[in-house]
Every structure is written in structure tokens, then in C-alpha cells.
Coordinates of C-alpha atoms in Angstrom, one line a residue:
Chain L
M1 CA 0.0 -0.1 0.0
T2 CA 1.4 3.4 -1.0
I3 CA 0.7 6.8 0.3
Y4 CA 1.6 10.1 -1.5
L5 CA 3.6 12.5 0.7
P6 CA 2.3 16.0 0.1
I7 CA 5.6 17.9 0.9
A8 CA 8.1 15.3 -0.3
E9 CA 6.0 14.9 -3.5
I10 CA 6.6 11.3 -3.9
P11 CA 4.6 8.1 -3.1
V12 CA 6.1 5.7 -0.4
A13 CA 5.2 2.3 0.7
I14 CA 3.4 3.1 4.0
F15 CA 4.4 -0.2 5.8
T16 CA 8.0 0.0 4.9
I17 CA 8.3 3.4 6.5
F18 CA 6.3 2.2 9.4
A19 CA 8.6 -0.7 10.0
M20 CA 11.6 1.5 9.7
G21 CA 10.2 3.9 12.4
L22 CA 9.5 0.8 14.6
A23 CA 13.1 -0.6 14.2
V24 CA 14.7 2.8 14.7
G25 CA 12.4 3.6 17.7
F26 CA 13.4 0.4 19.4
I27 CA 17.0 1.3 19.1
S28 CA 16.3 4.9 20.2
G29 CA 14.4 3.9 23.2
M30 CA 16.9 1.3 24.2
F31 CA 20.1 3.5 24.1
G32 CA 18.6 7.0 24.5
V33 CA 19.9 8.0 21.1
G34 CA 17.7 9.9 18.9
G35 CA 18.2 7.5 16.0
G36 CA 18.6 10.2 13.4
F37 CA 22.0 8.8 12.3
L38 CA 20.1 5.6 11.3
M39 CA 16.7 7.0 10.2
T40 CA 17.8 9.8 7.9
P41 CA 20.1 7.6 5.7
L42 CA 17.3 5.0 5.6
L43 CA 14.7 7.4 4.3
I44 CA 17.1 8.9 1.7
F45 CA 17.7 5.3 0.5
T46 CA 14.1 4.9 0.0
G47 CA 13.9 8.0 -2.2
V48 CA 12.8 10.8 0.1
P49 CA 14.7 14.1 -0.8
A50 CA 17.5 14.6 1.9
A51 CA 16.2 18.0 3.1
V52 CA 12.7 16.6 3.7
A53 CA 14.2 13.4 5.4
V54 CA 16.2 15.5 7.9
A55 CA 13.4 17.8 8.7
S56 CA 10.7 15.1 9.1
V57 CA 13.0 12.9 11.2
S58 CA 13.4 15.7 13.6
A59 CA 9.6 15.8 14.2
H60 CA 9.8 12.0 14.5
M61 CA 12.6 12.3 17.1
A62 CA 10.7 14.8 19.1
A63 CA 7.9 12.4 19.5
S64 CA 9.9 9.4 20.1
S65 CA 12.3 11.2 22.6
F66 CA 9.3 12.7 24.5
S67 CA 7.7 9.1 24.9
G68 CA 11.0 7.7 26.1
A69 CA 11.7 10.6 28.4
L70 CA 8.4 10.2 30.2
S71 CA 9.2 6.6 30.9
Y72 CA 12.7 7.7 32.4
L73 CA 11.1 10.6 34.3
R74 CA 8.7 8.3 36.0
K75 CA 11.6 6.2 37.2
G76 CA 13.5 9.2 38.3
L77 CA 16.1 8.5 35.8
I78 CA 16.4 12.2 34.5
D79 CA 18.7 14.7 35.9
L80 CA 16.8 17.9 35.0
P81 CA 19.3 20.5 36.3
L82 CA 22.1 18.7 34.3
S83 CA 19.9 18.7 31.1
G84 CA 19.2 22.4 31.6
F85 CA 22.9 23.3 31.7
L86 CA 23.4 21.0 28.7
L87 CA 20.6 22.7 26.7
A88 CA 22.0 26.2 27.5
G89 CA 25.2 25.1 25.7
G90 CA 23.3 23.0 23.1
L91 CA 20.9 25.6 21.7
T92 CA 23.9 28.1 21.3
G93 CA 25.8 25.3 19.5
T94 CA 22.9 24.6 17.2
A95 CA 22.8 28.2 16.1
A96 CA 26.6 28.1 15.3
G97 CA 26.1 24.7 13.4
V98 CA 23.4 26.1 11.3
G99 CA 25.7 29.0 10.3
A100 CA 28.6 26.6 9.5
F101 CA 26.3 24.5 7.4
A102 CA 25.3 27.5 5.3
L103 CA 29.2 28.3 4.8
L104 CA 30.0 24.7 3.8
R105 CA 27.1 24.7 1.3
L106 CA 28.4 27.9 -0.3
W107 CA 31.8 26.0 -0.9
G108 CA 30.0 22.9 -2.3
Q109 CA 31.5 20.4 0.0
V110 CA 28.9 19.8 2.5
D111 CA 28.4 16.1 1.6
L112 CA 32.1 15.3 2.0
V113 CA 32.4 17.2 5.3
I114 CA 29.3 15.4 6.7
G115 CA 30.6 12.0 5.5
V116 CA 34.1 12.3 6.9
A117 CA 32.7 13.8 10.2
Y118 CA 30.3 10.8 10.5
V119 CA 33.1 8.4 9.9
V120 CA 35.5 10.0 12.3
L121 CA 33.0 10.5 15.0
L122 CA 31.2 7.2 14.8
T123 CA 34.3 4.9 14.4
G124 CA 36.1 7.0 17.1
V125 CA 33.4 7.0 19.7
G126 CA 32.3 3.5 18.8
G127 CA 35.7 2.1 19.0
L128 CA 36.6 3.8 22.3
M129 CA 33.2 2.4 23.8
L130 CA 33.9 -1.0 22.5
V131 CA 37.3 -1.3 24.0
E132 CA 36.1 0.0 27.3
S133 CA 33.0 -2.2 27.6
L134 CA 34.8 -5.3 26.6
R135 CA 37.5 -4.7 29.1
F136 CA 34.8 -4.2 31.7
I137 CA 33.0 -7.5 30.7
L138 CA 36.1 -9.6 30.5
R139 CA 37.2 -8.4 33.9
A140 CA 33.8 -9.5 35.3
W141 CA 33.9 -12.8 33.6
G142 CA 37.4 -13.3 35.1
G143 CA 35.8 -13.5 38.5
K144 CA 37.5 -10.4 39.8
K145 CA 35.1 -8.4 42.0
T146 CA 34.7 -5.2 39.9
S147 CA 34.4 -2.2 42.1
V148 CA 31.4 0.2 41.8
R149 CA 33.9 2.7 40.5
R150 CA 32.3 4.3 37.4
P151 CA 34.1 4.2 34.2
G152 CA 35.9 7.1 32.8
T153 CA 38.5 9.5 33.8
H154 CA 38.7 11.8 36.7
G155 CA 39.5 14.7 34.3
W156 CA 41.0 17.9 35.4
F157 CA 38.1 19.7 33.6
L158 CA 35.8 18.4 36.3
R159 CA 37.7 20.5 39.0
L160 CA 37.4 23.8 37.2
P161 CA 35.6 26.6 39.0
L162 CA 31.8 27.0 39.1
K163 CA 31.1 23.6 40.6
V164 CA 27.6 22.5 41.0
R165 CA 26.2 19.4 42.7
F166 CA 23.9 17.3 40.8
R167 CA 22.0 15.1 43.2
R168 CA 20.4 12.7 40.9
S169 CA 23.7 11.9 39.0
R170 CA 25.7 11.9 42.3
I171 CA 28.3 14.2 40.7
Y172 CA 29.9 17.3 41.9
V173 CA 31.5 18.9 38.9
S174 CA 32.2 22.3 37.2
V175 CA 29.5 23.5 34.8
I176 CA 32.2 24.6 32.3
P177 CA 32.7 21.0 30.8
I178 CA 28.9 20.6 30.8
L179 CA 28.2 23.8 28.8
A180 CA 31.2 22.9 26.5
I181 CA 29.7 19.3 25.9
G182 CA 26.2 20.8 25.2
L183 CA 27.9 23.4 22.8
G184 CA 29.8 20.6 21.0
I185 CA 26.8 18.3 20.6
G186 CA 24.5 21.2 19.5
F187 CA 27.0 22.2 16.9
L188 CA 27.6 18.7 15.4
G189 CA 23.9 18.1 15.6
A190 CA 22.9 20.9 13.4
L191 CA 25.8 20.4 11.1
L192 CA 25.2 16.7 10.6
G193 CA 21.5 16.6 10.9
I194 CA 21.4 14.3 14.0
G195 CA 20.0 14.6 17.6
G196 CA 23.4 13.9 19.0
G197 CA 22.3 11.3 21.5
F198 CA 24.9 8.7 20.5
L199 CA 27.6 11.4 21.2
L200 CA 26.0 12.7 24.4
V201 CA 25.4 9.4 26.1
P202 CA 29.0 8.3 26.0
A203 CA 30.1 11.8 26.8
L204 CA 28.1 11.9 30.0
I205 CA 29.1 8.4 30.9
Y206 CA 32.9 8.8 30.4
L207 CA 33.6 12.5 30.7
L208 CA 31.2 13.4 33.6
R209 CA 30.8 10.0 35.1
V210 CA 27.0 10.0 35.1
P211 CA 25.5 6.6 35.7
T212 CA 24.5 4.9 32.4
Q213 CA 20.7 4.9 32.9
M214 CA 20.8 8.5 34.0
S215 CA 22.8 9.5 31.0
V216 CA 20.2 7.9 28.7
G217 CA 17.3 9.7 30.4
T218 CA 19.1 13.0 30.5
S219 CA 20.1 12.8 26.9
L220 CA 16.5 12.1 25.9
V221 CA 15.6 15.4 27.4
M222 CA 18.3 17.2 25.2
T223 CA 17.1 15.4 22.1
L224 CA 13.5 16.2 22.8
V225 CA 14.1 20.0 23.2
T226 CA 16.6 20.5 20.2
M227 CA 14.5 18.2 17.9
T228 CA 11.3 20.2 18.8
A229 CA 13.1 23.4 18.0
A230 CA 14.5 22.0 14.8
T231 CA 11.0 20.8 13.7
I232 CA 9.6 24.4 14.0
L233 CA 12.7 26.0 12.4
H234 CA 12.8 23.7 9.4
A235 CA 9.1 24.2 8.9
A236 CA 9.3 27.9 9.0
F237 CA 12.5 28.6 7.0
N238 CA 12.8 25.6 4.7
G239 CA 9.2 24.2 4.4
T240 CA 10.6 20.7 4.4
V241 CA 8.6 19.1 7.1
D242 CA 6.3 16.5 5.8
A243 CA 3.6 16.0 8.4
V244 CA 2.3 12.8 6.8
L245 CA 5.8 11.2 6.6
A246 CA 6.5 12.3 10.2
L247 CA 3.2 10.9 11.4
I248 CA 4.0 7.4 10.0
L249 CA 7.5 7.4 11.5
M250 CA 6.1 8.7 14.9
L251 CA 3.6 5.9 15.1
G252 CA 6.2 3.3 14.4
G253 CA 8.8 5.0 16.3
T254 CA 7.0 5.7 19.7
V255 CA 5.7 2.0 19.9
G256 CA 9.2 0.8 19.1
A257 CA 10.8 3.2 21.6
Q258 CA 8.4 1.9 24.4
F259 CA 9.7 -1.7 24.0
G260 CA 13.2 -0.4 23.4
A261 CA 13.2 1.5 26.7
R262 CA 12.0 -1.6 28.6
A263 CA 14.6 -3.8 27.0
G264 CA 17.2 -1.2 27.9
Q265 CA 16.2 -1.2 31.5
R266 CA 16.4 -5.0 31.7
L267 CA 19.8 -5.2 30.2
K268 CA 22.9 -4.9 32.2
A269 CA 24.6 -1.5 31.8
E270 CA 27.8 -3.1 30.4
Y271 CA 26.0 -4.9 27.7
L272 CA 23.9 -1.9 26.8
R273 CA 27.3 -0.1 26.2
L274 CA 28.6 -2.9 24.2
L275 CA 25.7 -3.0 21.9
L276 CA 25.5 0.8 21.4
A277 CA 29.3 0.6 20.7
L278 CA 28.8 -2.0 18.1
L279 CA 25.9 -0.2 16.5
V280 CA 27.7 3.1 16.4
L281 CA 30.9 1.5 14.9
A282 CA 29.0 -0.4 12.3
V283 CA 27.2 2.7 11.0
G284 CA 30.5 4.6 11.0
L285 CA 32.2 1.7 8.9
R286 CA 29.3 1.6 6.6
V287 CA 29.6 5.3 5.9
G288 CA 33.3 5.0 5.4
Y289 CA 32.9 2.1 3.0
D290 CA 30.5 4.2 1.0
L291 CA 33.0 7.0 0.8
A292 CA 36.0 4.8 -0.2
R293 CA 34.3 2.4 -2.5
P294 CA 34.0 3.1 -6.1
P295 CA 30.5 4.4 -6.8
A296 CA 28.1 2.4 -9.0
D297 CA 27.5 5.5 -10.9
P298 CA 30.1 8.4 -10.7
F299 CA 27.3 10.8 -11.7
A300 CA 24.4 12.0 -9.6
I301 CA 21.8 14.7 -10.1
T302 CA 20.6 17.0 -7.5
Q303 CA 17.9 19.6 -7.7
R304 CA 18.7 23.2 -7.1
G305 CA 16.8 24.6 -4.2
A306 CA 15.6 21.2 -2.8
Chain C
M1 CA -2.1 36.3 -36.2
G2 CA 1.2 34.8 -37.2
R3 CA -0.7 31.8 -38.4
F4 CA -2.2 34.0 -41.1
L5 CA 0.7 36.2 -41.9
A6 CA 3.3 33.6 -42.3
P7 CA 1.7 31.7 -45.2
A8 CA 1.1 35.0 -46.9
L9 CA 4.7 36.0 -46.6
L10 CA 6.0 32.7 -47.7
A11 CA 3.5 32.3 -50.4
G12 CA 6.2 32.9 -53.1
A13 CA 8.4 30.3 -51.9
L14 CA 5.6 27.8 -51.5
C15 CA 4.3 28.2 -55.0
V16 CA 7.5 26.4 -56.2
A17 CA 6.4 23.3 -54.3
G18 CA 2.9 23.7 -55.8
A19 CA 0.9 23.1 -52.7
A20 CA -0.8 25.4 -50.3
R21 CA 0.4 24.5 -46.8
A22 CA -2.4 25.2 -44.5
E23 CA -2.7 22.1 -42.2
T24 CA -3.8 22.7 -38.8
L25 CA -3.7 20.3 -35.8
V26 CA -6.6 19.8 -33.4
L27 CA -5.6 18.3 -30.2
S28 CA -7.4 16.7 -27.3
V29 CA -5.9 15.4 -24.2
S30 CA -7.9 13.0 -22.1
Q31 CA -7.2 14.6 -18.7
P32 CA -6.3 18.3 -18.9
Q33 CA -6.0 18.3 -15.2
V34 CA -4.3 15.7 -13.1
L35 CA -5.1 15.8 -9.3
I36 CA -2.6 14.3 -7.0
T37 CA -4.4 12.7 -4.1
S38 CA -3.0 10.5 -1.2
N39 CA -3.2 7.3 -3.1
F40 CA -1.7 8.9 -6.4
T41 CA 0.6 6.3 -8.1
G42 CA 1.0 8.1 -11.4
A43 CA -1.4 8.8 -14.3
D44 CA -1.8 7.7 -17.8
L45 CA -2.8 10.4 -20.2
V46 CA -4.1 9.8 -23.8
L47 CA -3.7 12.4 -26.5
F48 CA -5.7 12.5 -29.7
G49 CA -4.9 14.7 -32.7
V50 CA -6.6 15.4 -36.1
V51 CA -5.0 17.2 -39.0
E52 CA -7.5 19.8 -40.3
D53 CA -7.5 21.8 -43.4
R54 CA -5.6 19.2 -45.5
P55 CA -4.7 20.1 -49.0
P56 CA -6.2 17.7 -51.4
G57 CA -4.3 14.6 -52.4
E58 CA -2.6 11.7 -50.7
H59 CA -0.5 12.5 -47.6
R60 CA 1.9 10.7 -45.5
Y61 CA 2.1 12.5 -42.2
D62 CA 4.5 12.1 -39.4
F63 CA 3.8 13.1 -35.8
A64 CA 6.3 14.1 -33.0
V65 CA 4.8 14.5 -29.6
T66 CA 6.9 16.2 -26.8
V67 CA 5.7 16.5 -23.2
R68 CA 7.8 18.8 -21.1
G69 CA 7.2 19.1 -17.4
P70 CA 7.9 22.1 -15.1
Q71 CA 11.4 23.7 -15.6
E72 CA 13.8 23.2 -12.8
T73 CA 17.5 23.7 -12.3
F74 CA 19.5 20.5 -11.9
V75 CA 23.2 20.0 -11.0
T76 CA 24.9 16.9 -12.4
W77 CA 27.8 15.9 -10.2
R78 CA 30.8 13.7 -10.9
K79 CA 32.7 11.8 -8.3
S80 CA 36.3 11.0 -8.6
R81 CA 38.9 9.6 -6.1
V82 CA 40.7 12.0 -3.9
F83 CA 43.0 10.5 -1.2
G84 CA 41.2 7.2 -1.4
L85 CA 37.6 8.7 -1.0
Y86 CA 35.2 9.2 -3.8
V87 CA 34.0 12.8 -3.6
N88 CA 32.1 15.2 -5.8
T89 CA 34.8 17.0 -7.7
D90 CA 33.2 18.3 -10.8
S91 CA 29.6 19.6 -11.6
R92 CA 27.5 21.0 -14.4
T93 CA 24.4 23.1 -13.7
F94 CA 21.5 22.6 -16.1
V95 CA 19.3 25.6 -16.0
D96 CA 15.5 25.5 -16.6
S97 CA 15.4 21.9 -17.7
P98 CA 12.1 20.0 -17.8
A99 CA 11.6 17.8 -14.8
V100 CA 9.7 15.4 -17.1
L101 CA 10.4 15.0 -20.7
A102 CA 8.5 12.4 -22.9
V103 CA 9.0 12.2 -26.6
A104 CA 6.9 9.9 -29.0
T105 CA 7.0 9.6 -32.7
N106 CA 5.1 7.3 -35.1
R107 CA 8.3 6.1 -36.5
P108 CA 12.0 6.5 -35.5
A109 CA 12.8 10.2 -35.7
G110 CA 15.6 9.6 -38.0
E111 CA 13.2 8.4 -40.7
I112 CA 11.1 11.3 -40.3
A113 CA 13.4 14.2 -41.2
D114 CA 17.1 14.8 -41.5
A115 CA 19.3 15.7 -38.5
A116 CA 19.3 19.3 -39.1
V117 CA 15.5 19.7 -39.1
L118 CA 15.2 17.3 -36.0
R119 CA 17.7 19.4 -34.2
R120 CA 16.0 22.7 -35.0
E121 CA 12.6 21.3 -33.9
Q122 CA 14.1 19.7 -30.9
I123 CA 12.7 16.1 -31.6
G124 CA 13.9 13.4 -29.2
L125 CA 15.7 13.5 -25.9
S126 CA 19.3 13.8 -27.3
R127 CA 18.1 16.8 -29.4
N128 CA 16.3 18.7 -26.8
I129 CA 18.2 21.8 -25.8
F130 CA 19.6 21.7 -22.1
L131 CA 21.1 24.9 -21.1
Q132 CA 24.2 24.7 -19.1
R133 CA 25.6 27.4 -17.0
V134 CA 29.2 27.9 -18.2
G135 CA 30.9 30.5 -16.0
S136 CA 28.5 33.5 -16.3
D137 CA 27.2 32.4 -19.7
F138 CA 24.5 29.9 -20.8
A139 CA 24.9 27.4 -23.6
D140 CA 24.0 23.8 -24.6
V141 CA 27.0 21.7 -25.2
V142 CA 27.7 18.9 -27.8
A143 CA 25.4 15.9 -27.5
D144 CA 28.0 13.5 -26.3
D145 CA 29.2 15.6 -23.4
P146 CA 29.5 13.3 -20.4
F147 CA 27.5 15.3 -18.1
R148 CA 24.8 15.7 -20.5
L149 CA 24.8 12.0 -21.3
A150 CA 24.7 11.1 -17.6
F151 CA 21.9 13.7 -16.9
L152 CA 19.7 12.0 -19.7
R153 CA 20.7 8.5 -18.5
I154 CA 19.8 9.0 -14.8
K155 CA 16.6 10.9 -15.7
T156 CA 15.6 8.0 -18.0
A157 CA 16.4 5.4 -15.3
D158 CA 14.1 7.4 -13.0
G159 CA 11.3 7.1 -15.4
L160 CA 11.2 10.9 -15.8
Y161 CA 12.6 11.1 -19.3
V162 CA 11.1 8.8 -22.0
E163 CA 11.6 8.3 -25.6
E164 CA 9.2 6.1 -27.6
P165 CA 10.2 5.8 -31.4
N166 CA 6.9 4.1 -32.1
G167 CA 4.7 5.6 -29.4
V168 CA 2.4 7.5 -31.7
S169 CA -0.2 5.2 -33.5
L170 CA -2.0 6.5 -36.6
L171 CA -5.7 5.6 -36.7
A172 CA -6.0 7.2 -40.0
P173 CA -3.5 9.0 -42.1
S174 CA -4.5 12.3 -40.6
V175 CA -5.7 11.0 -37.1
F176 CA -3.2 10.0 -34.3
R177 CA -3.4 8.6 -30.9
T178 CA -0.6 8.5 -28.2
S179 CA -0.4 7.9 -24.5
F180 CA 2.2 8.8 -22.0
H181 CA 2.6 7.8 -18.3
L182 CA 3.0 10.4 -15.8
P183 CA 5.2 9.0 -13.0
A184 CA 4.1 9.3 -9.4
S185 CA 7.2 11.2 -8.7
A186 CA 6.4 13.8 -11.3
P187 CA 6.4 17.3 -9.8
V188 CA 3.3 19.5 -9.8
G189 CA 3.0 22.2 -12.3
T190 CA 2.2 22.9 -15.9
Y191 CA 3.1 20.3 -18.5
E192 CA 3.4 21.5 -22.0
V193 CA 2.3 19.0 -24.8
T194 CA 3.7 20.0 -28.2
V195 CA 2.7 18.1 -31.4
K196 CA 4.8 18.8 -34.5
L197 CA 3.4 17.6 -37.9
F198 CA 5.8 16.5 -40.6
E199 CA 5.6 15.7 -44.2
D200 CA 8.4 14.8 -46.6
G201 CA 10.9 15.7 -44.0
Q202 CA 9.6 19.2 -43.4
M203 CA 7.5 20.6 -40.6
R204 CA 4.0 21.5 -41.7
A205 CA 2.2 22.4 -38.6
E206 CA 2.6 22.8 -34.8
A207 CA 0.1 22.8 -31.9
S208 CA 0.3 22.6 -28.2
T209 CA -1.9 22.1 -25.2
V210 CA -1.2 22.0 -21.4
V211 CA -1.9 19.5 -18.7
T212 CA -2.0 20.9 -15.2
V213 CA -0.8 18.7 -12.4
R214 CA -1.7 19.8 -8.9
K215 CA -2.3 18.4 -5.5
D216 CA -5.7 17.8 -4.3
G217 CA -7.6 16.8 -1.1
Y218 CA -6.0 17.1 2.4
G219 CA -2.4 16.8 0.9
Q220 CA -3.1 20.0 -1.1
Q221 CA -4.5 21.8 2.0
L222 CA -1.5 20.6 4.1
A223 CA 1.0 21.8 1.4
T224 CA -0.6 25.2 1.0
F225 CA -0.9 25.7 4.8
S226 CA 2.9 24.8 5.2
E227 CA 3.8 27.3 2.5
E228 CA 1.7 30.0 3.7
H229 CA 2.1 29.7 7.5
G230 CA 5.5 28.1 8.1
W231 CA 5.6 28.9 11.7
L232 CA 2.1 27.8 12.6
Y233 CA 2.5 24.6 10.6
G234 CA 5.9 23.8 12.4
L235 CA 4.3 24.6 15.8
A236 CA 1.3 22.3 14.9
V237 CA 3.6 19.5 13.8
A238 CA 5.8 19.9 16.8
F239 CA 2.8 19.9 19.1
G240 CA 1.3 16.9 17.3
A241 CA 4.6 15.1 17.7
L242 CA 4.6 15.7 21.5
A243 CA 1.0 14.6 21.6
V244 CA 1.8 11.3 19.8
G245 CA 4.7 10.8 22.1
F246 CA 2.6 11.4 25.1
C247 CA -0.3 9.1 24.0
A248 CA 2.0 6.4 23.1
N249 CA 3.6 6.5 26.5
M250 CA 0.2 6.5 28.2
L251 CA -1.2 3.7 26.2
L252 CA 1.8 1.4 26.4
R253 CA 3.0 2.0 30.0
R254 CA 3.0 -1.1 32.0
D255 CA 4.1 0.1 35.4

């Protein structure tokens, strides 16, 4: 069964899109990642114009992260003051990222920069997480009593001035690194068209030593606010939000996210980290493979102004 | 008015051939307006045409039907290897090119007229003029330019450009019928249908009609609303998104 998308101006198979929303929603709920880094390429692959895909996915991510965030909120697994500081940096970073995107488009190399940035970020972050979680799991299997010590470094940046106590996360750190992380995620998110959850969750775990479950919940709040803002801005300035496409994605995504969130809470934290590491690494390698492999057709057509 | 003036001015030249050339084409398209609704999967249009005002005698007419969709600007990119990665290194901008281009003739164009006439009348995909932006200038390039060939090849693979050398059927020597498929991914706008009548390798008459493709139903209302009230539309979608998230959470909570 196909349905015609009024803004994208193409017909799509409704159940394919729904299934994609379901699968990505599951992953998003499980790991607290927005899933944009999976959903957007999938949609483009089915023929949706890139600009419409990015904009409509942000609406889908707003719905899916709201549904996930409510579950975490009920369990007390969201650190609201922490997400407030992250958002202060994040929204500033988003504005800077939108500006950088416009500059790159002027130079005509936006695709390359996005591709390389994806590869570097995803393989880098994924590789680090993989090594860390494997070491942790192997140590546990070895019978050695692992301490309750949280993973990550006790960085000098946590001892900068302006220290604040975040009760929920049981950390007492300077707000400067928090604002910087928010700024960085917001910048990359706007530039790469992603929510940034897959970067924020590890950043919270490894840099700020926030407990895994709390990082997931807190990052959902960040995704929720930035993606809601992105939906409104895309609709107002680019006219690329397809409400019908977004609705199909949402219906699949929110249902998937519910089951994902439940599965995530049942899994042991170290296995959750291992799975996320493998997923992030796989997407990074896939993007890298596409960049390095000789293309099937060296030519491609894009439409100006779309 | 040109229709009346031109024969008068050319009268002297035409006398040599010994026939008054006053054929006119009357066209009828099955669906002058195509409405895109939510279950739109493409449309098949049928075009009929009759040659009127035929000079007496036997005629062997040829028909070339060209459908040109709304004009858009396209960029054709070429990737090449740079430091082990395939990146867009070169591009050509095709200005105001039809988003849809369908050409049908009753026999292969090469048999209808010679190359110079076909090129002048733009009969066939490869003879259609595609303006490229060259620096600050605009020009069409040679037909075997790799960017031009790639542009035609990709458009044809997408089903947006079609050429049918035997797509026009003659019901009688002066009556023809042809059909063309409007793909579901065709953009909205005005489609110009041009029919050129040939005899003995020369163009005798030309006529055109238009087909309007537009969205209808809730899709059309949605698209119009999003264009005219971007902020409101964005707010509505965002609010709707949050509502869906909230409902899903409430419906599916198990604790």
C-alpha cells in the first residue's frame, strides 16, 4: 500500500516506512539515542529528498524522545538540572552549526564534510566504547570483583571553577565542561542533521561519570528540546517538514521506543554499552565504506533549491 | 495572427512546391488536469489529434509529440577519487530543464526528417536543448558531453525522461493517438504538450496544449498551509509530535 507524501511529493510504501520507524524507535528507546543517524540515511535510501528526510525525522525524534523521556522521568532517571545546563550550551551550538552548514554549502563540500565527520565521530566514539565495555565485561567474567567505580577518567576539567552538585547523578563538577559538551553536541547535531544522543550518552558516561541509565534519560531531554526546535525552524524557514511522513514515522517510532526502553532497562549496563558501541561502529564503518568504494555511478543529479 | 501572416509572406516560396500548406492540428488530451491525491501512483494520459485543412491529395504525415514538465534547475555531479575517497569533484548546472520529458513519434525520428531539421525542432531526448551554466554564460554543449549523457541516463532510469520511437499510432493517415505515463514522482506544475506535424521531412504544422498537475484533497491543503504559514505549521507538527509521544507513552506503559 502506498501513500503520497504531500511535501516530499513522492509516493512511499506506508508499511516500509512504519517498519523503519518501529526498528529505529526500538534502538532509540533502548540506548537513549535519537536514531537520526540511522533514520535519515534509511529514508534517503527509499527515495525521500534529503532535506525533507532530515526535517521530518526531527519531528519523529521529538515524538519518540518525548515518549522515552516520560518513561525515564517516571523512574526518576532524568537529571533535570543537568539537562538544563546541557541545553544552555546546546541551543547556542545549534545556532553556530546552522551557520557553519550554510558556509559549507556555499563552498559545495557539505556532503564530503558530513561523510568524513560521520566516519571520524562514529568509528572513534564506537571504537573507544567497544574497547572500554569489552575490558569491563572480560574483567567481570574473570571472576574479579569489579568495584562500583564508574568508568571514565577523573579529568582535570571536572575540577574547574563554578562547581555544582547534581544530586540525581551523584556528581559534583564544574558547569564549564557541561556547557562545552552541550555546545559541541548542539554544533555537530545541526551540522550533521542528527540529534546527537549517540555522542551525548558516552560523553556523559565517560567524561562526567554520570550513571548509564541517568545519561540515557538526561540525553533524551536534550534530544526532545533540540528536535522540537529543529522541527519548528525547518518548517518555518525551509518548508521541508512532511507531516504525513513524520506521522507514519512517529507511530512506528513511539511504539518501538516503548519496547526499546523496557529492553534497555532490563539489560545490564555494560551490555547496553557494548551493543551501542557495536551499532555506532557499524554505522561509521558503513559510511566510510560508501566514501571509499568506487560508486556504482560516478554521476548524480541534485535539484537546485531542494 | 502569425498563423495568417506567415503563409502570406511565404506564398512565393511555397508556390514552387505547388501546394498550399495550411494544415492545422486539433488536439485533445484525455485529462487536462491531473489531481494528485493521497493514493496517487501516477497517471496515464491519452492524446488524440486530427490534421485539419488538409490540402487535397494523398498525404503521409509524421507526428512528433513532446511533453515537457515544469522547468527546474538541476546539478549533475561527478565523483572522482581524492585521497582514497570518492567525492564530488566536478559539476554542471542545467538551467531551466524540464523535470519530465517524454517524446513519442510514429516512427523513429531519423526516418521522419534529416538531422538538421530534427535538431532545430528539438525532436528526441538527445536533441532537446539543455542549457548549461558555463561561467557566467548559458549554452548547450555537444550531444556526447559526459555530463549531458549522464543527466539523460539518470533521468531515463528514474522514469522521468522517456523516448518512444513508435509511441504514436495512426488511426487514419490524418488522425493519431498517443499515450504517456506520468510517473508518481512527477512534480506538480504545468506540462506542455507539443505536437509537430511533418511531411516529406519538413515541418508542416505545430500545436500545443497544456496539462496541469496539482495536489488535491488534504495533501493539497497541508502543502498550502505549510507554504503560507510556516511557523504555525511547524508549531502544529511539533505539538502533534509531542501529543503522539505522550499518547504512546500513556497507552503502552506497564508500570
